[in-house]
Amino acid sequence: MVEKKKISRRKFLVRGGLGTAGVLAVGAYIFRNPIRRSILNMVNTMEMSYMGETKNPMVWFEILKNNTILLHSPKVEMGQGTFTSLAQMAADELEVPFDRVEVVHAATATGNIDGMSTGGSTSVSGLWQPLRELAATMREMIKVQAAVKLGVDIGSITVKEGMVSADGRSMTYAEVAEGVTEWPEVDVPKLKPVSSYKFVGKPIPRIDLEDKVFGTPMFGMDASAPNMLYGAVARPTKIGATFVSADTSKAAEMPGVVAVVEESDFVGVVAETYQQAENAKNAISIEWDAPNNLTTADIESMMTVGNGKSTIIQKEGDAIEENDDRVEVLEFRSPIGAHAQIEPNGVLASVEGDKVTITISTQVIGITRTEVAQRLGLDEENVNVIPTYLGGGFGRRLHTPHAVQAAVMSKAVGKPVKYFFTRKEEFQHDMFRPPTHHIVKGRLDPEGSLQSLEHHFVSGDVGNNSVLIPNFVPPILGADIGSIRGGFVQYTGVPNHRAVYWHVQLPFATSWWRSLGLLANTFAIESFMDHMAHKAGKNAMDFRMACIADDEMGKRLKATIMAAVEKAGYTEEVTNERAMGLAASVDAGTPCAQVAEVSIEDNEIVVHRVTVALDPGIAVNPDQVRAQCEGCVIMGMSAAMHEQMFVEEGELRPIIYGPYEMAFMKHAPKEIDVVLLQGIDRPGPVGEPPLGPIGAAVGNAVFRLTGKRLTKMPLRLP
Amino acid sequence: MSISFKVNGESHTVKIDDVNTPLLWVVRDILNLKGTKFGCGKAACGACTLHVDGEAVRSCSYAVKFVEGKEVTTIEGLGNKENPHPVQQAWIEEVVPQCGYCQPGFIMATAALLKKVPYPTDEDIDNNIINVCRCGTYYRMRKAIKRAAELSSENMETETQKS
């Protein structure tokens, strides 16, 4: 008889929170609203510092016999170019040629484990200080050791291009390191001036470029092991489905099936080939309790400002009063968005006795290790997580509990087990970008200056209920730190302004999607600003400039807007049936302005050219900063103009590329100009901020062409 | 059943129970060539694109039985670091890849296009390069495709001069 198991889908998706590291641990005091607001504002603008080992160079660097320095990166490379920037920073302080630094993912067994995740656009900015200090310390350690080996005073040692020299003699770093089992401890030396760097600040081709062009890098999907078997895990198609019972008798008899694995929270099969595992999975007969037949309209009606719980996250001056007929009000919506990264989630797990090896595309190496260790009742040291290149991250891999399932299956069969999601499973069991609804209100004074601006918005979970945010945090903060990204009014020069966040709990999982709330929030606020500029009879740039405060961030934002306007040759005239739209945002301390040049052809919006001005501070690799800007523009266009998940008969659909409309080559602008500014003297976040303005920039251009304000993503002509 | 075909110039005979198994899995799991990627399994994203007798094929939806006696080229056989295919060379010059996962499929699709259309217009590119790149490298790809066309024609001129 098949045992009945009651498991909620929630349990498939969410596991207990992590520790409290780095997150506020202050008590009820914070519930006082002004303090809560100031903390939320801080959380919104702060750059996360790196939360891992930053003192011991030996954990980070390995000097190989061929005089190459191996950098064990705790950050994963998912396309954002982090490996290249880290190598540039390390090479400069180590005093080695750039091509003598190789970067690999640090397996957890090496000890270099990120306390948090790869995400939030923080890899380069967060490691800027610690990594250069580690590299400089390593260099000094090499000098001390060289002095011993050469029998000279340390003062006479010089280093250059991976060589130490003294008194006319020289050694490679590798020769210095040979036979050394214990390195001398040295103080962290003073860092070199940034202006003296040879590699930082240069557009060096990315370090993984050639490998990726010849098809050699290993992604999680490419992992294999001797005697490896394939696993598959049954999943429901309906939202909110709970497990009732499973009949696995037929699956167990299928060709190639080695085992059926029934656990308290999943049912899987292990077989000799991928096809056999999939066939057997499909032969499992599962009864799900699927209580609903939800539709997209149901979700939209839930996701409406006024539903759920609210928190005022920003407040200055007076609220706009009801029934004030001078007030302009517009409503905006954004849909459910899928990550749709091309590499499906997958993992190879190998359990041998009390040792586990997990090879996986993940953004949360440490959390994955903890989850596997806990489930198998092992010490974390017994679980080695080997990260691979990611075939896209975008936040989708900020929770990878399938590692646990693979480990359980591997333990059951005593062999390595690989398993990955089908594309249908990817689409139906994504951790989606939540849909949003926004009401934006504003009031002009008689001279056409903006006197009041309010952004009221509702979102599902982004950070809340994720493994990265401990459960006690959301009630304290009163707002989801992901949903509110970009939700603050950046026009703090407007005398009366506020932002009010509402939270609605959706019946399916939503979470981190590149740039979080930024795209939808900026779409709402910046479309509205364009509307108000038009009402005021003012140029969109001049109107915004008057609303931006003259503080440090305001000055940087103004400079990016001016740079974008100038580079694009921004005009509000329609020329050759093309029009321009302007929008700007500040995300995680990085301001970005964009101008989209648009026409309408065969009743479709065509984006010809996008100009991006970004102030990331120091661009460690300007070419890769540009690449991030280009990628954000295209991914943002895809999300703002094409993509939408629907809810039909209680299922999330579509389940495949194509029906899930996305930007293709033909939709991408043929020109993307990027202007980089440097308003601060350190690197700031880059990987997400340029995703903010694009939806509004396109919508604002369409307004110039048609006189119609687009208020719903994906943008469709009326 | 056994099926014989060439992969990157080498002859292979593969024993397989189910001749309807997609070519992708034979290439990846039996021949251990991992450069050809799985994306969707429904020929919708193009990550699995390789060449069969010079034609671009989405191998996740192409039964292995159809390659009997044919020549398959994968990203591993297109070129190498010492002797890159013009498309690969152009991809390097334009620094196209980000995450890199979809790139072999795009490179194979582009190489096949250039054989048929040596100087593709924007419209040719739009109509023929219909794979999915989630990182949004399309902008650099378009430049690289045009650069590859130039490099291919330069190569051809050099060949002609030699002969």
XYZ file of N, CA and C in Angstrom, chain A residues 324-407:
252
model
N -9.028 66.027 -4.488
C -8.364 67.246 -4.947
C -8.336 67.170 -6.473
N -9.114 68.052 -7.135
C -9.250 67.875 -8.587
C -8.037 68.372 -9.358
N -7.018 68.891 -8.646
C -5.775 69.269 -9.330
C -4.808 68.087 -9.407
N -5.216 66.994 -8.816
C -4.311 65.845 -8.731
C -4.440 64.956 -9.961
N -3.306 64.595 -10.499
C -3.255 63.622 -11.601
C -2.991 62.237 -11.009
N -3.696 61.260 -11.508
C -3.514 59.887 -11.019
C -3.407 58.945 -12.215
N -2.387 58.110 -12.216
C -2.293 57.045 -13.227
C -2.033 55.719 -12.529
N -2.558 54.678 -13.117
C -2.323 53.333 -12.583
C -1.481 52.528 -13.568
N -0.631 51.679 -13.023
C 0.255 50.860 -13.852
C 0.219 49.417 -13.359
N 0.517 48.505 -14.279
C 0.618 47.101 -13.896
C 1.811 46.436 -14.561
N 2.385 45.464 -13.857
C 3.389 44.603 -14.482
C 2.971 43.157 -14.248
N 3.334 42.271 -15.173
C 2.853 40.886 -15.103
C 3.775 39.970 -14.297
N 3.379 38.725 -14.190
C 4.260 37.697 -13.637
C 5.369 37.461 -14.667
N 6.603 37.467 -14.207
C 7.726 37.264 -15.133
C 8.496 36.002 -14.777
N 8.942 35.291 -15.809
C 9.747 34.078 -15.595
C 11.225 34.400 -15.784
N 12.077 33.631 -15.128
C 13.519 33.831 -15.316
C 13.940 33.371 -16.710
N 13.440 32.186 -17.090
C 13.683 31.670 -18.445
C 15.164 31.592 -18.795
N 16.019 31.457 -17.803
C 17.452 31.243 -18.089
C 17.582 29.962 -18.905
N 18.572 29.939 -19.818
C 18.581 28.839 -20.788
C 19.063 27.526 -20.159
N 19.996 27.597 -19.235
C 20.411 26.347 -18.591
C 19.395 25.981 -17.527
N 18.742 24.825 -17.666
C 17.781 24.443 -16.636
C 18.497 24.230 -15.303
N 17.745 24.296 -14.227
C 18.315 23.956 -12.935
C 18.658 22.477 -12.922
N 19.856 22.193 -12.489
C 20.274 20.797 -12.467
C 21.400 20.608 -11.489
N 21.687 19.353 -11.170
C 22.685 19.073 -10.148
C 23.179 17.647 -10.310
N 24.431 17.437 -9.963
C 24.987 16.091 -9.850
C 25.368 15.889 -8.390
N 24.819 14.843 -7.780
C 25.138 14.558 -6.376
C 25.758 13.183 -6.285
N 26.774 13.095 -5.466
C 27.418 11.806 -5.252
C 27.620 11.607 -3.756
N 26.919 10.622 -3.213
C 27.037 10.327 -1.786
C 27.826 9.035 -1.633
N 28.962 9.142 -0.974
C 29.773 7.953 -0.700
C 30.031 7.898 0.792
N 29.367 6.949 1.460
C 29.485 6.883 2.914
C 28.978 8.173 3.520
N 29.801 8.825 4.317
C 29.353 10.086 4.921
C 29.924 11.302 4.190
N 30.392 11.075 2.939
C 30.907 12.203 2.150
C 29.967 12.478 0.974
N 29.727 13.743 0.751
C 28.837 14.125 -0.341
C 29.556 15.132 -1.240
N 29.435 14.927 -2.538
C 29.933 15.925 -3.488
C 28.759 16.398 -4.337
N 28.582 17.707 -4.396
C 27.484 18.305 -5.157
C 28.097 19.201 -6.233
N 27.817 18.932 -7.482
C 28.262 19.818 -8.562
C 27.024 20.508 -9.110
N 27.048 21.835 -9.114
C 25.775 22.531 -9.344
C 25.970 23.967 -9.816
N 25.045 24.404 -10.641
C 24.918 25.828 -10.957
C 24.085 26.462 -9.856
N 24.708 27.222 -9.000
C 23.958 27.845 -7.901
C 24.511 29.222 -7.598
N 23.666 30.089 -7.089
C 24.122 31.390 -6.600
C 24.292 31.357 -5.076
N 23.897 30.245 -4.465
C 23.995 30.130 -3.000
C 24.749 28.856 -2.631
N 26.056 28.948 -2.672
C 26.910 27.789 -2.438
C 26.812 27.337 -0.979
N 26.933 28.278 -0.064
C 26.928 27.947 1.355
C 25.584 27.408 1.816
N 24.516 28.032 1.375
C 23.177 27.581 1.773
C 22.903 26.186 1.233
N 23.332 25.941 0.007
C 23.133 24.618 -0.588
C 23.874 23.563 0.234
N 25.083 23.897 0.650
C 25.839 22.958 1.474
C 25.111 22.676 2.793
N 24.635 23.750 3.433
C 23.933 23.589 4.704
C 22.697 22.713 4.541
N 21.933 22.969 3.486
C 20.695 22.210 3.289
C 20.967 20.721 3.069
N 21.999 20.424 2.267
C 22.323 19.020 2.004
C 22.813 18.354 3.289
N 23.684 19.050 4.020
C 24.225 18.478 5.252
C 23.112 18.200 6.257
N 22.193 19.159 6.396
C 21.100 18.982 7.358
C 20.225 17.798 6.972
N 19.893 17.708 5.698
C 18.973 16.644 5.265
C 19.594 15.264 5.463
N 20.905 15.178 5.202
C 21.566 13.883 5.327
C 22.147 13.652 6.726
N 21.954 14.625 7.601
C 22.425 14.482 8.971
C 23.941 14.432 9.072
N 24.604 15.224 8.254
C 26.066 15.213 8.236
C 26.613 16.568 8.685
N 27.883 16.565 9.081
C 28.547 17.843 9.314
C 28.755 18.531 7.970
N 28.704 19.851 7.999
C 28.860 20.584 6.738
C 30.194 20.276 6.064
N 31.216 20.014 6.871
C 32.541 19.742 6.309
C 32.525 18.496 5.422
N 31.538 17.635 5.619
C 31.467 16.410 4.818
C 30.780 16.615 3.476
N 30.273 17.814 3.269
C 29.595 18.103 2.002
C 30.452 19.093 1.219
N 30.913 18.675 0.058
C 31.688 19.577 -0.790
C 30.808 20.030 -1.954
N 30.523 21.317 -1.995
C 29.755 21.862 -3.109
C 30.733 22.448 -4.120
N 30.677 21.932 -5.345
C 31.542 22.414 -6.417
C 30.690 23.245 -7.372
N 30.841 24.565 -7.324
C 30.041 25.389 -8.237
C 30.618 25.330 -9.649
N 29.766 25.497 -10.625
C 30.190 25.558 -12.019
C 29.792 26.920 -12.578
N 30.191 27.162 -13.830
C 29.616 28.315 -14.523
C 28.100 28.169 -14.524
N 27.411 29.299 -14.493
C 25.951 29.293 -14.529
C 25.483 29.672 -15.931
N 24.560 28.864 -16.477
C 23.944 29.224 -17.751
C 22.817 30.204 -17.512
N 23.216 31.332 -16.955
C 22.279 32.361 -16.510
C 21.919 32.161 -15.053
N 21.903 33.266 -14.309
C 21.505 33.235 -12.902
C 20.231 34.033 -12.731
N 20.375 35.349 -12.823
C 19.234 36.273 -12.798
C 18.408 36.145 -11.526
N 18.965 35.521 -10.504
C 18.233 35.330 -9.258
C 17.551 33.984 -9.166
N 17.420 33.283 -10.282
C 16.719 31.989 -10.258
C 17.450 30.982 -9.378
N 18.771 31.156 -9.281
C 19.528 30.138 -8.554
C 19.905 30.614 -7.151
N 19.093 31.542 -6.618
C 19.296 31.964 -5.229
C 18.607 31.010 -4.258
N 18.048 29.949 -4.786
C 17.650 28.836 -3.948
C 17.712 27.590 -4.815
N 18.533 26.635 -4.423
C 18.719 25.441 -5.252
C 18.531 24.173 -4.408
N 17.314 23.978 -3.900
C 17.073 22.826 -3.023
C 17.050 21.495 -3.768
N 17.089 21.530 -5.114
C 17.157 20.263 -5.847
C 18.454 19.516 -5.543
N 19.450 20.243 -4.994
C 20.674 19.556 -4.564
C 20.346 18.521 -3.494
N 19.428 18.877 -2.616
C 19.028 17.961 -1.547
C 18.365 16.722 -2.147
N 17.474 16.952 -3.098
C 16.766 15.817 -3.698
C 17.747 14.876 -4.402
N 18.706 15.459 -5.128
C 19.689 14.625 -5.829
C 20.536 13.843 -4.824
N 20.901 14.495 -3.716
C 21.714 13.813 -2.702
C 20.934 12.656 -2.080
